PDB file of N, CA and C in Angstrom:
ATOM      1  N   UNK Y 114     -61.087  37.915 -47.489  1.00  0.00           N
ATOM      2  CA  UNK Y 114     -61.688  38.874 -46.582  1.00  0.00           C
ATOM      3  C   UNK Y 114     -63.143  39.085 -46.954  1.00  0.00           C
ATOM      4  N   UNK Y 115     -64.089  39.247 -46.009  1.00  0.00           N
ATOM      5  CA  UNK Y 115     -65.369  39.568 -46.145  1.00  0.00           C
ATOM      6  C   UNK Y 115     -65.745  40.978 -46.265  1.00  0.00           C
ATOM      7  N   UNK Y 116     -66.690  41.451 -47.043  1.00  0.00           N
ATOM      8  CA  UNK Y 116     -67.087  42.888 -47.139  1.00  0.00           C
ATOM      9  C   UNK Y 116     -67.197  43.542 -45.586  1.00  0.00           C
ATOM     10  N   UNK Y 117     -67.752  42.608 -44.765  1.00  0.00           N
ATOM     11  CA  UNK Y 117     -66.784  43.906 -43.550  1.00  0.00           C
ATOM     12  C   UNK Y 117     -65.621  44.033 -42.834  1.00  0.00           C
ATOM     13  N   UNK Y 118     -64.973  43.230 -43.463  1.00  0.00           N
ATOM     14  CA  UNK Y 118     -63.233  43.559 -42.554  1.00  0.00           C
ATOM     15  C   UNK Y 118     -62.851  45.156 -42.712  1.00  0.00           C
ATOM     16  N   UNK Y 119     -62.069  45.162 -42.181  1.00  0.00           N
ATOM     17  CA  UNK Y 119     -61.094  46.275 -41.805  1.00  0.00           C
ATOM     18  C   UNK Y 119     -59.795  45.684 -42.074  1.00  0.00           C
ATOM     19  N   UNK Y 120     -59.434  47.530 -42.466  1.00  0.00           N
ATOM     20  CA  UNK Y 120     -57.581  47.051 -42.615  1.00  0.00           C
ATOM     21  C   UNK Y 120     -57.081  48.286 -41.695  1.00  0.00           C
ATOM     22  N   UNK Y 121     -55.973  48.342 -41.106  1.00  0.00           N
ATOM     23  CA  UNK Y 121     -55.430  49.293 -40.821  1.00  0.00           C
ATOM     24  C   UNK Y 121     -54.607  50.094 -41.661  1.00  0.00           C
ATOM     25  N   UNK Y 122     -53.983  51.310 -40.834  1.00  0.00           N
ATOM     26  CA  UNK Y 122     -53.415  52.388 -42.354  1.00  0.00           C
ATOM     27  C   UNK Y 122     -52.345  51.657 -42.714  1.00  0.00           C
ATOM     28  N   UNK Y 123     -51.821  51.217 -42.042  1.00  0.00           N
ATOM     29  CA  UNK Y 123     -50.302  50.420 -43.059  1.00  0.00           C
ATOM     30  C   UNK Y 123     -50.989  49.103 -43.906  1.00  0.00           C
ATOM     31  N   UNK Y 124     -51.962  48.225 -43.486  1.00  0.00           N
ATOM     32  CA  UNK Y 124     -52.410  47.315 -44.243  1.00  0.00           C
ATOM     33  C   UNK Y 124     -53.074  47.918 -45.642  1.00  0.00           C
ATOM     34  N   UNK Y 125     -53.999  49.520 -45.794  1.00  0.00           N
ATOM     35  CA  UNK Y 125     -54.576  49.418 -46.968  1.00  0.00           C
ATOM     36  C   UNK Y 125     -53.223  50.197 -47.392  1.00  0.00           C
ATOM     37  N   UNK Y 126     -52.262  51.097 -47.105  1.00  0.00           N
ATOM     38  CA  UNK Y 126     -51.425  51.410 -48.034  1.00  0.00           C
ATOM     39  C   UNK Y 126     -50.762  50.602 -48.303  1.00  0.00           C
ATOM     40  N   UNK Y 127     -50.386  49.438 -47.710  1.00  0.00           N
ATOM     41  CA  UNK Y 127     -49.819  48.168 -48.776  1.00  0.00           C
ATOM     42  C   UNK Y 127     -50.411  47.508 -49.677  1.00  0.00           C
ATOM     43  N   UNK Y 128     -51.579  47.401 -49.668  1.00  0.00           N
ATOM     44  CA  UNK Y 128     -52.799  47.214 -50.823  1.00  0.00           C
ATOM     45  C   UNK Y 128     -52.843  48.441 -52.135  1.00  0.00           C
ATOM     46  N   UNK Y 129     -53.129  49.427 -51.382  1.00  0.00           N
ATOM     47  CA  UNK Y 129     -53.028  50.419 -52.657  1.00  0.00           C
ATOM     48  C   UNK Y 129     -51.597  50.607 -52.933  1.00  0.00           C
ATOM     49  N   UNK Y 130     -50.612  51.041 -52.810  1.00  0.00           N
ATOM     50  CA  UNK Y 130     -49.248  51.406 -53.173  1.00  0.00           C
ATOM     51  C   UNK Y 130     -48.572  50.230 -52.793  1.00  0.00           C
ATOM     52  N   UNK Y 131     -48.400  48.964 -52.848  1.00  0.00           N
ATOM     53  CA  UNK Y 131     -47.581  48.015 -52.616  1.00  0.00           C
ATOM     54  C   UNK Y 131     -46.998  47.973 -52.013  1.00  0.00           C
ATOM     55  N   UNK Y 132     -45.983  46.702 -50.946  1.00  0.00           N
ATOM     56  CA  UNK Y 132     -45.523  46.512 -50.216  1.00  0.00           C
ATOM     57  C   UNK Y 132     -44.544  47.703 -49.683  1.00  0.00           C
ATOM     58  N   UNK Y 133     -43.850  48.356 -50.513  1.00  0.00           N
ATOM     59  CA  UNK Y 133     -42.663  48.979 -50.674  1.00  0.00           C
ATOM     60  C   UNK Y 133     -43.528  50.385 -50.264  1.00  0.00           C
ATOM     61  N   UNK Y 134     -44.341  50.809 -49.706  1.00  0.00           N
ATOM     62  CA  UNK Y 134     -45.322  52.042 -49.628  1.00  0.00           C
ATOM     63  C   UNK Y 134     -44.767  52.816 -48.462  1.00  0.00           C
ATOM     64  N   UNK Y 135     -44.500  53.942 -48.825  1.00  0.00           N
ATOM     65  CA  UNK Y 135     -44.025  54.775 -47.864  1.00  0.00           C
ATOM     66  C   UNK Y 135     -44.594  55.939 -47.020  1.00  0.00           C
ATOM     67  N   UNK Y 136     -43.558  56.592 -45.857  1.00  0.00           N
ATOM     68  CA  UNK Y 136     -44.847  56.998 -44.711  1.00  0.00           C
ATOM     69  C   UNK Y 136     -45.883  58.056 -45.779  1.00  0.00           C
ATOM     70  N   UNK Y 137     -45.193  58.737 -46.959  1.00  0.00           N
ATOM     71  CA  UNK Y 137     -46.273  59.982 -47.454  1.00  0.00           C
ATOM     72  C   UNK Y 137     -47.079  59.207 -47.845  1.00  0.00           C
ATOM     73  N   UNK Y 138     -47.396  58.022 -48.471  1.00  0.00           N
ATOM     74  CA  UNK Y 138     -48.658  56.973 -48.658  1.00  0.00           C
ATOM     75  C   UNK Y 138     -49.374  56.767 -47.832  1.00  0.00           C
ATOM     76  N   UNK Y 139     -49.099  57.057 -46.290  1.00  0.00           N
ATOM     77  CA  UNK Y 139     -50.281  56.750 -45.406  1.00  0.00           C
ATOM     78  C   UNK Y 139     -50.301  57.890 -44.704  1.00  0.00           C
ATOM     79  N   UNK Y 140     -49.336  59.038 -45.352  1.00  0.00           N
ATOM     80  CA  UNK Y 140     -50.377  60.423 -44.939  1.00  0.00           C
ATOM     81  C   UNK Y 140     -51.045  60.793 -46.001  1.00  0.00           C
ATOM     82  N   UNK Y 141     -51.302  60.125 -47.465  1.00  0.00           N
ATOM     83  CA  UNK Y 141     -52.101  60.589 -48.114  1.00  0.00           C
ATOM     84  C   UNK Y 141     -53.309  59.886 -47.419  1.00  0.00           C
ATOM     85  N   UNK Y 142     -53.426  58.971 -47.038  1.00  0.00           N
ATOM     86  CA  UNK Y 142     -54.675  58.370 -46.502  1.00  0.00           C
ATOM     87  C   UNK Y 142     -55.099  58.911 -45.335  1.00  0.00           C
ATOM     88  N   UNK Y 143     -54.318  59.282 -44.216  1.00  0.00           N
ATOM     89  CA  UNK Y 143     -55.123  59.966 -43.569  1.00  0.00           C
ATOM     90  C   UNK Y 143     -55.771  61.612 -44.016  1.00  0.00           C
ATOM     91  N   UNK Y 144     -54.792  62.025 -45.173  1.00  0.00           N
ATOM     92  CA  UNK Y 144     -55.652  63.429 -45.419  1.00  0.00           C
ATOM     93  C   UNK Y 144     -57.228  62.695 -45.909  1.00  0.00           C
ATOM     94  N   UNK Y 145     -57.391  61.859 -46.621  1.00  0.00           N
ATOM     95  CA  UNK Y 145     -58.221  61.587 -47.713  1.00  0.00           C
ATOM     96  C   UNK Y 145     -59.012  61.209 -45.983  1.00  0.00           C
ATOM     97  N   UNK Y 146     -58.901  60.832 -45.201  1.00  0.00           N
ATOM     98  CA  UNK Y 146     -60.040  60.535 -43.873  1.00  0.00           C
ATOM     99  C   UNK Y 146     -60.639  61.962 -43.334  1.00  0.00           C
ATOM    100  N   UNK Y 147     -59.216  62.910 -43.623  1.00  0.00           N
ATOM    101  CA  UNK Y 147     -59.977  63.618 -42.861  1.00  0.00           C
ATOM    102  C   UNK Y 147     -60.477  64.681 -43.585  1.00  0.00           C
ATOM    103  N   UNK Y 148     -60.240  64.433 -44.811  1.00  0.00           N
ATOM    104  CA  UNK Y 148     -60.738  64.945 -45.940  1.00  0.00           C
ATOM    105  C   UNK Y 148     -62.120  64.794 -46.152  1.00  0.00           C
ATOM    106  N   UNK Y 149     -62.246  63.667 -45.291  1.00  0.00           N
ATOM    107  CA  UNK Y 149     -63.900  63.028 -45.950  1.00  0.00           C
ATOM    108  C   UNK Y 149     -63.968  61.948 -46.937  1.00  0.00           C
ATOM    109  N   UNK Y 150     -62.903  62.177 -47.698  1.00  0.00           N
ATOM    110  CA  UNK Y 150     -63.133  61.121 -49.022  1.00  0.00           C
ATOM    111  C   UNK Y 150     -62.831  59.705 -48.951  1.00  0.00           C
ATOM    112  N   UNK Y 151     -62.623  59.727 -47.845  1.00  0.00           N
ATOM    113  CA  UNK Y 151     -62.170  57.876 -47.613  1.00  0.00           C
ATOM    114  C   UNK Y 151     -63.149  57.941 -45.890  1.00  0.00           C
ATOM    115  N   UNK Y 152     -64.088  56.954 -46.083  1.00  0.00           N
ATOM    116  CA  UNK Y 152     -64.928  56.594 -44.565  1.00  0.00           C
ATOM    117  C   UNK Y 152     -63.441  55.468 -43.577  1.00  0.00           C
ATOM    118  N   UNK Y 153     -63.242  55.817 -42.288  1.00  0.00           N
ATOM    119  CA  UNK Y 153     -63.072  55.236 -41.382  1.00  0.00           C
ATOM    120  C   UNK Y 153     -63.490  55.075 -40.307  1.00  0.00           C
ATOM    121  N   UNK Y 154     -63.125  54.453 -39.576  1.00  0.00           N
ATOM    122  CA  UNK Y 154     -63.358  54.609 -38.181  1.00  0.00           C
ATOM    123  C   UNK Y 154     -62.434  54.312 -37.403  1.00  0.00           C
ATOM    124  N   UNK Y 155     -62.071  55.034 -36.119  1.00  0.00           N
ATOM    125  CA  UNK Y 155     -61.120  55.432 -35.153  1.00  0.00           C
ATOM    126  C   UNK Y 155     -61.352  54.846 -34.011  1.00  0.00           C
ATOM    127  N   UNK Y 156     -60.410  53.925 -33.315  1.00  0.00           N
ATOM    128  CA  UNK Y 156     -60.279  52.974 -32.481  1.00  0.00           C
ATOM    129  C   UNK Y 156     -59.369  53.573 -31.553  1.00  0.00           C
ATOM    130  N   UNK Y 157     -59.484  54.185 -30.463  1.00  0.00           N
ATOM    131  CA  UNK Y 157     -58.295  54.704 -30.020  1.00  0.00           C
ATOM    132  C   UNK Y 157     -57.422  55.605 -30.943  1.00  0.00           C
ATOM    133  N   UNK Y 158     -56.022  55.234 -30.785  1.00  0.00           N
ATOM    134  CA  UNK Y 158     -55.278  56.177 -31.760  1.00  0.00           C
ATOM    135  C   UNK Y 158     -55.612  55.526 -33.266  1.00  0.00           C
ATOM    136  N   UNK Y 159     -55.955  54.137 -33.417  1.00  0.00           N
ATOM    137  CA  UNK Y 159     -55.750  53.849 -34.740  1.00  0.00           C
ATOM    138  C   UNK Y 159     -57.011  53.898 -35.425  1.00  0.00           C
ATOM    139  N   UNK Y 160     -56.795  53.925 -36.674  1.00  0.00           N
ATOM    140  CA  UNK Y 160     -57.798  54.179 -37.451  1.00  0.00           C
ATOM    141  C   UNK Y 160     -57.784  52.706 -38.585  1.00  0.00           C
ATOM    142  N   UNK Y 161     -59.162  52.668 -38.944  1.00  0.00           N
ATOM    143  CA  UNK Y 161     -59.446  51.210 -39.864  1.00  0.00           C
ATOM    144  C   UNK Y 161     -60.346  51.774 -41.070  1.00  0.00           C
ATOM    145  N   UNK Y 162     -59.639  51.226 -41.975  1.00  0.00           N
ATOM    146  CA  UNK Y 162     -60.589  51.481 -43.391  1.00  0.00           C
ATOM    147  C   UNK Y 162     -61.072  50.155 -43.613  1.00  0.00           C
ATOM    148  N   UNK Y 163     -62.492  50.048 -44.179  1.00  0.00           N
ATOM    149  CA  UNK Y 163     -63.545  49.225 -44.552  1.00  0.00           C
ATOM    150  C   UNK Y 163     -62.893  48.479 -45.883  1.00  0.00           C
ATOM    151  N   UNK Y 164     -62.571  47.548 -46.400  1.00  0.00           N
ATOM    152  CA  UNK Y 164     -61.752  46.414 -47.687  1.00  0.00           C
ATOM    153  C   UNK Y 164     -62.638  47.467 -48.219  1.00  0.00           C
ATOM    154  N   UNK Y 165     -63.923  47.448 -48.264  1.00  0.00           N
ATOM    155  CA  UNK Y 165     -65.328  47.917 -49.376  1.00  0.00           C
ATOM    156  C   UNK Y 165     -64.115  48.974 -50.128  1.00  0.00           C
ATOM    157  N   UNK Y 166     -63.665  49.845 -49.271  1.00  0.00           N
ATOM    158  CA  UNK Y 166     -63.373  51.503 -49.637  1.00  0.00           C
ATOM    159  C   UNK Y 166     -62.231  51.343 -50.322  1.00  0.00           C
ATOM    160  N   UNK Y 167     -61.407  49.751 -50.031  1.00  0.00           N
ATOM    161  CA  UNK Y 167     -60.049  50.003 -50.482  1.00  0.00           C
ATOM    162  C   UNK Y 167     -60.160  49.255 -52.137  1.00  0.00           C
ATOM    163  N   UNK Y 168     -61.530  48.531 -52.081  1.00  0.00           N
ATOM    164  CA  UNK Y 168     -61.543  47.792 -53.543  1.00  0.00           C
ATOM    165  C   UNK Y 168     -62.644  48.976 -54.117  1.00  0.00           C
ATOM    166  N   UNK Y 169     -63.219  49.961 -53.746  1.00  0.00           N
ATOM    167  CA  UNK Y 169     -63.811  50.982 -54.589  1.00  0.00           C
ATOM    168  C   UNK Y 169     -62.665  51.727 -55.127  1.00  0.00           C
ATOM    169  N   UNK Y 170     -61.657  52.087 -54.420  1.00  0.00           N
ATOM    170  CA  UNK Y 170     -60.253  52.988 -54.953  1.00  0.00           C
ATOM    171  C   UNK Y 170     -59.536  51.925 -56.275  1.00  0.00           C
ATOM    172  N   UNK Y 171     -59.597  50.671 -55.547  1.00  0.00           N
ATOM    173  CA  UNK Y 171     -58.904  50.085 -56.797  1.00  0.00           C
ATOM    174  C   UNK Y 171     -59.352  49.668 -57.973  1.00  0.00           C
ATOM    175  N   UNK Y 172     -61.081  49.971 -57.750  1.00  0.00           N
ATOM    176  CA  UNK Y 172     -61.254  49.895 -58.805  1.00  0.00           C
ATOM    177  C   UNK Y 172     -61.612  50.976 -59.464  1.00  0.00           C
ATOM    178  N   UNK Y 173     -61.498  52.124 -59.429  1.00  0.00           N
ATOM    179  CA  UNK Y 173     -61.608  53.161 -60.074  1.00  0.00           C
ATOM    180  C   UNK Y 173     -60.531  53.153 -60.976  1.00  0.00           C
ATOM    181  N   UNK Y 174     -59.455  53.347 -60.259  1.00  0.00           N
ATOM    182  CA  UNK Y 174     -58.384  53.690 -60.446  1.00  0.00           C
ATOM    183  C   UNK Y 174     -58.371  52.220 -61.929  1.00  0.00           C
ATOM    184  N   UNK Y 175     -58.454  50.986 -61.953  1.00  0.00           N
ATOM    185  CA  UNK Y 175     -58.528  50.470 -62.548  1.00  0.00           C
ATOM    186  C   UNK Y 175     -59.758  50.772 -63.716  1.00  0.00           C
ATOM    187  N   UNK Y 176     -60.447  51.628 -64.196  1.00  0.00           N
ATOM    188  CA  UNK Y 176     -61.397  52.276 -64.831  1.00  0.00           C
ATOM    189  C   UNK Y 176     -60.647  53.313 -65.292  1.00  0.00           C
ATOM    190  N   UNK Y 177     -59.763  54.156 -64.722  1.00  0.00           N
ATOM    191  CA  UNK Y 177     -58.836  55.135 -65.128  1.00  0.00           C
ATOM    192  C   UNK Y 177     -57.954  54.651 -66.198  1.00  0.00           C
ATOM    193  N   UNK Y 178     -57.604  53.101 -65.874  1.00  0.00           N
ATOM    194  CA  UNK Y 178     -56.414  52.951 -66.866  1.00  0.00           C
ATOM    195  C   UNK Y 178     -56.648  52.092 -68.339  1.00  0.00           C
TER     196      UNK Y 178
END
């Protein structure tokens, strides 16, 4: 993927929380949108997170451990 793809909410919560990721995993992501703390953008009903945002989370989180 190139720095500007998009994923949708079930694609980055299978990225961050693995395949097995459940629906409270992609309502933590939409709080964190509308929280502010995660940038998207809204296509109709669906919403797309930027790869950028989903490899800044993983790599924090990988700095955490």
């Amino acid at each position: 993927m190139t720095s500007g793809s998009m994923l949708n909410i079930q694609q980055a919560a299978a990225r961050l929380f693995g395949d097995d990721f459940t629906e409270a995993d992609t309502h933590r992501l939409y709080r964190d949108i509308n929280a502010g703390n995660l940038e998207a953008t809204q296509i109709g009903r669906r919403w797309f997170i930027p790869v950028w945002q989903i490899e800044r989370i993983e790599g924090s989180s990988n700095e955490a451990g």
